[in-house]
């Protein structure tokens, strides 16, 4: 590795039609290049480029499209690092993968700011995420389906928080089916809140990331933000509320119908889930896809279907999903043969 880096540092700083020069700000060099220039090495593995660095100058050699992707990644990360109000930045590798995915569908993505609070400014990172965020502002009933890591829950909560702070709604209601993920937890101690809180923890995590802790707690204690299991929705009429049902693949068609018919005046209902991760007993079918198909013709309904290209967690998540898909195809072929 040191030999390679030495060669990179000694490369002449000459620009031609096959190379692009990028000047880095001295204060951002370490964050952009990574430890031992690991981000440059990552670019060379992912794209058809060679990258040479000397001081605060980076030379990118290779085809024009790949050079642009690397340059744009550096520019985007530099802008994020300069945001003094941004507590959490995407890594170089995350941004590069977003640039590659956006380029593969030939979309020049324009970030759409959803939530700007004292902690975060949240934007769409893929075309589908942008589409989803726009639907979360324009439709009354929204379905978001797709694999883990595509930001379905996070972006829905972000949109809810933003619209609550804008005064468009009086409260946020976050709900999930209290279904065990493939394991029996047995008796859980405590009152009803303490029993169901473990199932609803992802909502708390998202809220605490978007709002200062004291502000989040005040809103939860005053019921401006309510977090409750799906069973608690029956019999209610929800007015002036942004309501989210997460993990809806673990709800039946009857339960999803019950949830959606809670919709009152000036309310928005979001149903999110991953049809490939159903934790219900085999004799009880998931109602997510069935409900989506039943309602897709209504003009008030918006549907966003995410794919593996929209995964914004660590790259290993996409690899895990691919590995499981390939394994399941292999087993299916064995059964058929």
Coordinates of C-alpha atoms in Angstrom, one line a residue:
X1 CA 0.0 0.0 0.0
X2 CA 2.8 2.5 0.9
X3 CA 4.5 1.8 -2.5
X4 CA 1.3 2.5 -4.3
X5 CA 0.7 5.7 -2.4
X6 CA 4.2 6.9 -3.1
X7 CA 3.7 6.4 -6.8
X8 CA 0.5 8.4 -6.6
X9 CA 2.2 11.2 -4.8
X10 CA 5.0 11.4 -7.5
X11 CA 2.6 11.6 -10.4
X12 CA 3.1 14.8 -12.5
X13 CA 0.4 17.4 -12.0
X14 CA -0.5 17.6 -15.7
X15 CA -4.1 17.9 -16.9
X16 CA -5.2 16.6 -20.4
X17 CA -8.3 15.3 -22.1
X18 CA -8.2 12.1 -20.1
X19 CA -7.7 13.6 -16.6
X20 CA -9.4 15.9 -14.2
X21 CA -7.7 18.0 -11.5
X22 CA -9.5 18.7 -8.2
X23 CA -8.1 21.1 -5.6
X24 CA -9.0 20.2 -2.0
X25 CA -9.3 22.6 0.9
X26 CA -6.5 21.9 3.3
X27 CA -8.9 21.5 6.2
X28 CA -10.9 18.8 4.4
X29 CA -8.1 16.6 3.0
X30 CA -8.2 13.9 5.6
X31 CA -12.0 13.5 5.5
X32 CA -12.1 13.4 1.7
X33 CA -9.1 11.2 1.1
X34 CA -9.6 8.8 4.0
X35 CA -7.0 7.1 6.2
X36 CA -4.0 6.1 4.0
X37 CA -6.0 7.4 1.0
X38 CA -8.5 4.6 1.4
X39 CA -11.2 6.5 -0.5
X40 CA -9.0 6.9 -3.5
X41 CA -8.3 3.2 -3.6
X42 CA -12.1 2.6 -3.2
X43 CA -12.7 4.7 -6.3
X44 CA -10.2 2.7 -8.3
X45 CA -11.9 -0.6 -7.3
X46 CA -15.4 0.7 -8.2
X47 CA -14.6 2.7 -11.3
X48 CA -12.4 2.7 -14.4
X49 CA -10.1 5.4 -13.0
X50 CA -6.6 6.0 -11.6
X51 CA -6.2 8.7 -9.0
X52 CA -3.0 10.4 -8.0
X53 CA -2.6 12.8 -5.1
X54 CA 0.0 15.3 -4.1
X55 CA -0.7 17.7 -1.2
X56 CA -4.2 19.2 -1.7
X57 CA -4.3 18.3 -5.4
X58 CA -6.0 15.2 -6.8
X59 CA -5.7 14.1 -10.4
X60 CA -8.3 11.7 -11.7
X61 CA -7.4 9.8 -14.9
X62 CA -9.8 7.6 -16.9
X63 CA -13.0 7.9 -18.9
X64 CA -14.9 11.1 -18.7
X65 CA -18.1 9.6 -17.0
X66 CA -16.1 8.0 -14.2
X67 CA -14.0 11.0 -13.7
X68 CA -17.1 13.1 -13.3
X69 CA -18.5 10.7 -10.7
X70 CA -15.4 10.9 -8.6
X71 CA -15.2 14.7 -8.9
X72 CA -18.9 15.1 -8.1
X73 CA -18.4 12.9 -5.0
X74 CA -15.6 15.1 -3.7
X75 CA -17.6 18.3 -4.3
X76 CA -20.7 16.9 -2.6
X77 CA -18.7 15.7 0.4
X78 CA -16.9 19.0 0.7
X79 CA -20.2 20.8 0.8
X80 CA -21.6 18.5 3.5
X81 CA -18.4 18.9 5.6
X82 CA -18.8 22.7 5.5
X83 CA -22.3 22.6 6.9
X84 CA -21.9 23.7 10.4
X85 CA -25.5 22.8 11.3
X86 CA -25.1 19.3 9.9
X87 CA -24.4 16.8 12.8
X88 CA -24.2 13.7 10.5
X89 CA -22.5 13.5 7.1
X90 CA -22.5 10.7 4.6
X91 CA -19.2 9.1 4.1
X92 CA -17.2 9.4 0.9
X93 CA -18.0 5.8 -0.1
X94 CA -21.7 6.3 0.6
X95 CA -21.8 9.4 -1.7
X96 CA -19.8 7.7 -4.4
X97 CA -22.3 4.8 -4.5
X98 CA -25.2 7.2 -4.6
X99 CA -23.5 8.9 -7.6
X100 CA -23.0 5.6 -9.4
X101 CA -26.6 4.5 -8.8
X102 CA -28.0 7.8 -9.9
X103 CA -25.9 7.8 -13.0
X104 CA -27.0 4.2 -13.8
X105 CA -30.6 5.4 -14.2
X106 CA -29.4 8.6 -16.0
X107 CA -30.9 11.0 -13.5
X108 CA -29.4 14.3 -12.5
X109 CA -30.7 14.2 -9.0
X110 CA -31.6 17.4 -7.3
X111 CA -31.7 17.2 -3.5
X112 CA -35.1 17.9 -2.0
X113 CA -34.9 19.1 1.6
X114 CA -37.4 17.5 3.8
X115 CA -36.6 18.4 7.4
X116 CA -34.5 21.2 8.5
X117 CA -34.3 21.3 12.3
X118 CA -31.6 22.4 14.7
X119 CA -30.1 18.9 14.3
X120 CA -30.5 17.8 10.7
X121 CA -31.2 18.8 7.1
X122 CA -32.5 15.6 5.5
X123 CA -32.5 15.2 1.7
X124 CA -33.2 12.5 -0.8
X125 CA -30.1 10.6 -1.9
X126 CA -31.5 8.6 -4.8
X127 CA -34.2 9.4 -7.5
X128 CA -36.7 7.0 -5.7
X129 CA -36.1 8.7 -2.4
X130 CA -36.8 12.1 -4.0
X131 CA -39.9 10.6 -5.6
X132 CA -41.0 9.3 -2.2
X133 CA -40.4 12.6 -0.4
X134 CA -42.5 14.4 -3.0
X135 CA -45.3 11.9 -2.6
X136 CA -45.1 12.4 1.2
X137 CA -45.9 16.1 0.5
X138 CA -48.6 15.6 -2.1
X139 CA -50.7 12.5 -1.5
X140 CA -53.1 11.6 1.3
X141 CA -52.4 7.9 1.4
X142 CA -48.8 6.7 0.7
X143 CA -47.4 3.2 0.3
X144 CA -43.6 2.8 0.5
X145 CA -42.4 -0.8 -0.2
X146 CA -38.9 -2.2 -0.7
X147 CA -35.9 -3.8 1.0
X148 CA -34.3 -2.9 4.3
X149 CA -32.0 0.2 4.2
X150 CA -33.8 2.2 1.6
X151 CA -34.9 4.9 4.0
X152 CA -38.6 4.2 4.0
X153 CA -39.1 4.7 7.8
X154 CA -36.5 7.4 8.2
X155 CA -37.8 9.6 5.4
X156 CA -41.4 9.2 6.4
X157 CA -40.6 10.2 10.0
X158 CA -38.5 13.1 8.6
X159 CA -41.4 14.3 6.5
X160 CA -43.7 14.0 9.4
X161 CA -41.4 16.0 11.7
X162 CA -40.9 18.7 9.1
X163 CA -44.6 19.1 8.4
X164 CA -45.4 19.1 12.2
X165 CA -42.8 21.9 12.7
X166 CA -44.3 23.8 9.7
X167 CA -47.7 23.7 11.4
X168 CA -49.4 21.6 8.7
X169 CA -50.4 19.0 11.3
X170 CA -51.1 19.1 15.0
X171 CA -49.5 15.7 15.8
X172 CA -47.6 12.7 14.6
X173 CA -48.7 9.1 15.2
X174 CA -46.2 6.3 14.6
X175 CA -47.4 2.7 14.7
X176 CA -46.1 -0.8 14.1
X177 CA -47.6 -4.3 14.5
X178 CA -46.2 -5.9 17.7
X179 CA -45.0 -9.0 16.0
X180 CA -41.9 -10.9 17.1
X181 CA -39.2 -11.2 14.4
X182 CA -38.9 -15.0 14.1
X183 CA -38.4 -15.6 17.8
X184 CA -40.5 -16.0 20.9
X185 CA -39.7 -13.4 23.6
X186 CA -42.1 -14.9 26.2
X187 CA -43.5 -12.8 29.0
X188 CA -42.3 -9.2 29.0
X189 CA -42.3 -7.4 32.4
X190 CA -43.7 -4.0 33.1
X191 CA -46.8 -2.0 32.2
X192 CA -48.3 -1.9 28.7
X193 CA -45.9 0.8 27.5
X194 CA -42.9 -1.1 28.7
X195 CA -44.1 -4.2 27.0
X196 CA -44.6 -2.7 23.6
X197 CA -41.7 -0.2 23.6
X198 CA -39.1 -2.7 22.3
X199 CA -41.2 -3.2 19.1
X200 CA -41.4 0.6 18.6
X201 CA -37.7 1.4 19.3
X202 CA -36.9 2.3 15.7
X203 CA -39.3 5.2 15.8
X204 CA -37.7 6.6 19.0
X205 CA -34.3 6.3 17.3
X206 CA -35.4 8.3 14.3
X207 CA -37.2 10.9 16.4
X208 CA -34.1 11.4 18.6
X209 CA -31.9 11.8 15.6
X210 CA -34.0 14.5 14.1
X211 CA -34.9 16.5 17.2
X212 CA -32.9 17.6 20.2
X213 CA -33.5 15.2 23.1
X214 CA -35.4 17.7 25.3
X215 CA -37.6 18.8 22.4
X216 CA -38.4 15.3 21.4
X217 CA -39.3 14.3 25.0
X218 CA -41.6 17.3 25.4
X219 CA -43.4 16.5 22.2
X220 CA -43.8 12.8 23.2
X221 CA -45.0 13.7 26.7
X222 CA -47.5 16.2 25.3
X223 CA -48.7 13.6 22.8
X224 CA -47.7 15.8 19.8
X225 CA -45.7 12.7 18.9
X226 CA -47.5 9.5 19.8
X227 CA -45.9 6.1 19.4
X228 CA -48.3 3.1 19.7
X229 CA -48.7 -0.5 18.4
X230 CA -51.2 -1.1 15.6
X231 CA -53.7 -2.7 17.9
X232 CA -54.2 0.6 19.7
X233 CA -55.5 2.3 16.4
X234 CA -58.9 0.5 16.4
X235 CA -61.9 2.7 17.1
X236 CA -60.0 6.0 16.7
X237 CA -60.6 8.9 14.2
X238 CA -57.3 10.7 13.5
X239 CA -57.8 14.4 12.5
X240 CA -55.0 16.9 11.7
X241 CA -52.4 14.1 12.0
X242 CA -49.5 12.6 10.1
X243 CA -49.8 8.9 10.7
X244 CA -47.2 6.2 9.8
X245 CA -47.6 2.4 9.9
X246 CA -44.2 0.8 9.7
X247 CA -43.4 -2.9 9.1
X248 CA -46.8 -3.3 7.4
X249 CA -45.8 -6.6 5.9
X250 CA -46.6 -8.0 9.4
X251 CA -50.2 -6.8 9.2
X252 CA -53.2 -8.5 7.5
X253 CA -55.4 -6.9 4.9
X254 CA -58.1 -6.4 7.6
X255 CA -55.6 -4.6 9.9
X256 CA -54.3 -2.3 7.2
X257 CA -57.9 -1.5 6.2
X258 CA -58.6 -0.7 9.8
X259 CA -55.6 1.5 10.0
X260 CA -56.4 3.5 6.8
X261 CA -60.0 4.0 7.7
X262 CA -58.8 5.9 10.9
X263 CA -58.0 8.8 8.5
X264 CA -59.9 11.9 9.5
X265 CA -59.9 15.5 8.2
X266 CA -56.6 17.0 7.2
X267 CA -54.6 13.8 7.9
X268 CA -51.9 11.9 6.0
X269 CA -51.5 8.1 6.2
X270 CA -48.3 6.3 5.3
X271 CA -47.9 2.5 5.0
X272 CA -44.4 1.1 4.8
X273 CA -43.1 -2.4 4.6
X274 CA -40.8 -5.0 3.0
X275 CA -42.8 -7.9 1.5
X276 CA -39.7 -10.1 1.6
X277 CA -39.5 -9.9 5.5
X278 CA -42.8 -11.3 6.7
X279 CA -42.7 -12.5 10.4
X280 CA -46.4 -13.6 10.6
X281 CA -47.2 -17.3 11.0
X282 CA -47.4 -19.1 7.6
X283 CA -51.2 -19.6 7.9
X284 CA -51.7 -15.8 8.3
X285 CA -51.0 -14.0 5.0
X286 CA -49.5 -10.5 4.8
X287 CA -51.9 -7.8 3.7
X288 CA -49.4 -5.2 2.4
X289 CA -49.3 -6.0 -1.3
X290 CA -53.0 -6.9 -1.4
X291 CA -53.9 -3.6 0.2
X292 CA -51.6 -1.7 -2.1
X293 CA -53.2 -3.3 -5.2
X294 CA -56.7 -2.7 -3.9
X295 CA -56.1 1.1 -3.6
X296 CA -53.6 1.9 -6.3
X297 CA -56.3 3.3 -8.7
X298 CA -57.3 6.0 -6.2
X299 CA -56.0 9.5 -7.1
X300 CA -55.3 10.2 -3.4
X301 CA -52.9 7.3 -3.2
X302 CA -49.2 7.4 -4.0
X303 CA -47.0 4.3 -4.3
X304 CA -43.2 4.3 -4.2
X305 CA -41.4 0.9 -4.8
X306 CA -37.8 0.9 -3.8
X307 CA -35.1 -1.5 -5.0
X308 CA -31.6 -2.6 -4.0
X309 CA -30.3 0.5 -5.8
X310 CA -31.9 2.7 -3.2
X311 CA -30.2 1.1 -0.2
X312 CA -28.3 3.9 1.6
X313 CA -26.9 1.9 4.5
X314 CA -23.5 0.4 4.4
X315 CA -22.6 -1.4 1.1
X316 CA -22.6 -4.8 2.9
X317 CA -26.5 -4.5 3.2
X318 CA -26.8 -4.7 -0.6
X319 CA -24.4 -7.6 -0.7
X320 CA -26.3 -9.5 2.0
X321 CA -29.6 -9.1 0.1
X322 CA -28.0 -10.2 -3.1
X323 CA -26.5 -13.3 -1.4
X324 CA -29.9 -14.3 0.0
X325 CA -31.6 -13.8 -3.3
X326 CA -29.0 -15.9 -5.1
X327 CA -29.2 -18.6 -2.4
X328 CA -33.0 -18.7 -2.7
X329 CA -32.8 -19.0 -6.5
X330 CA -30.3 -21.8 -6.2
X331 CA -32.7 -23.7 -3.8
X332 CA -35.7 -23.1 -6.1
X333 CA -33.7 -24.5 -9.1
X334 CA -32.8 -27.6 -7.0
X335 CA -36.4 -28.2 -6.1
X336 CA -37.6 -27.9 -9.8
X337 CA -34.8 -30.2 -11.0

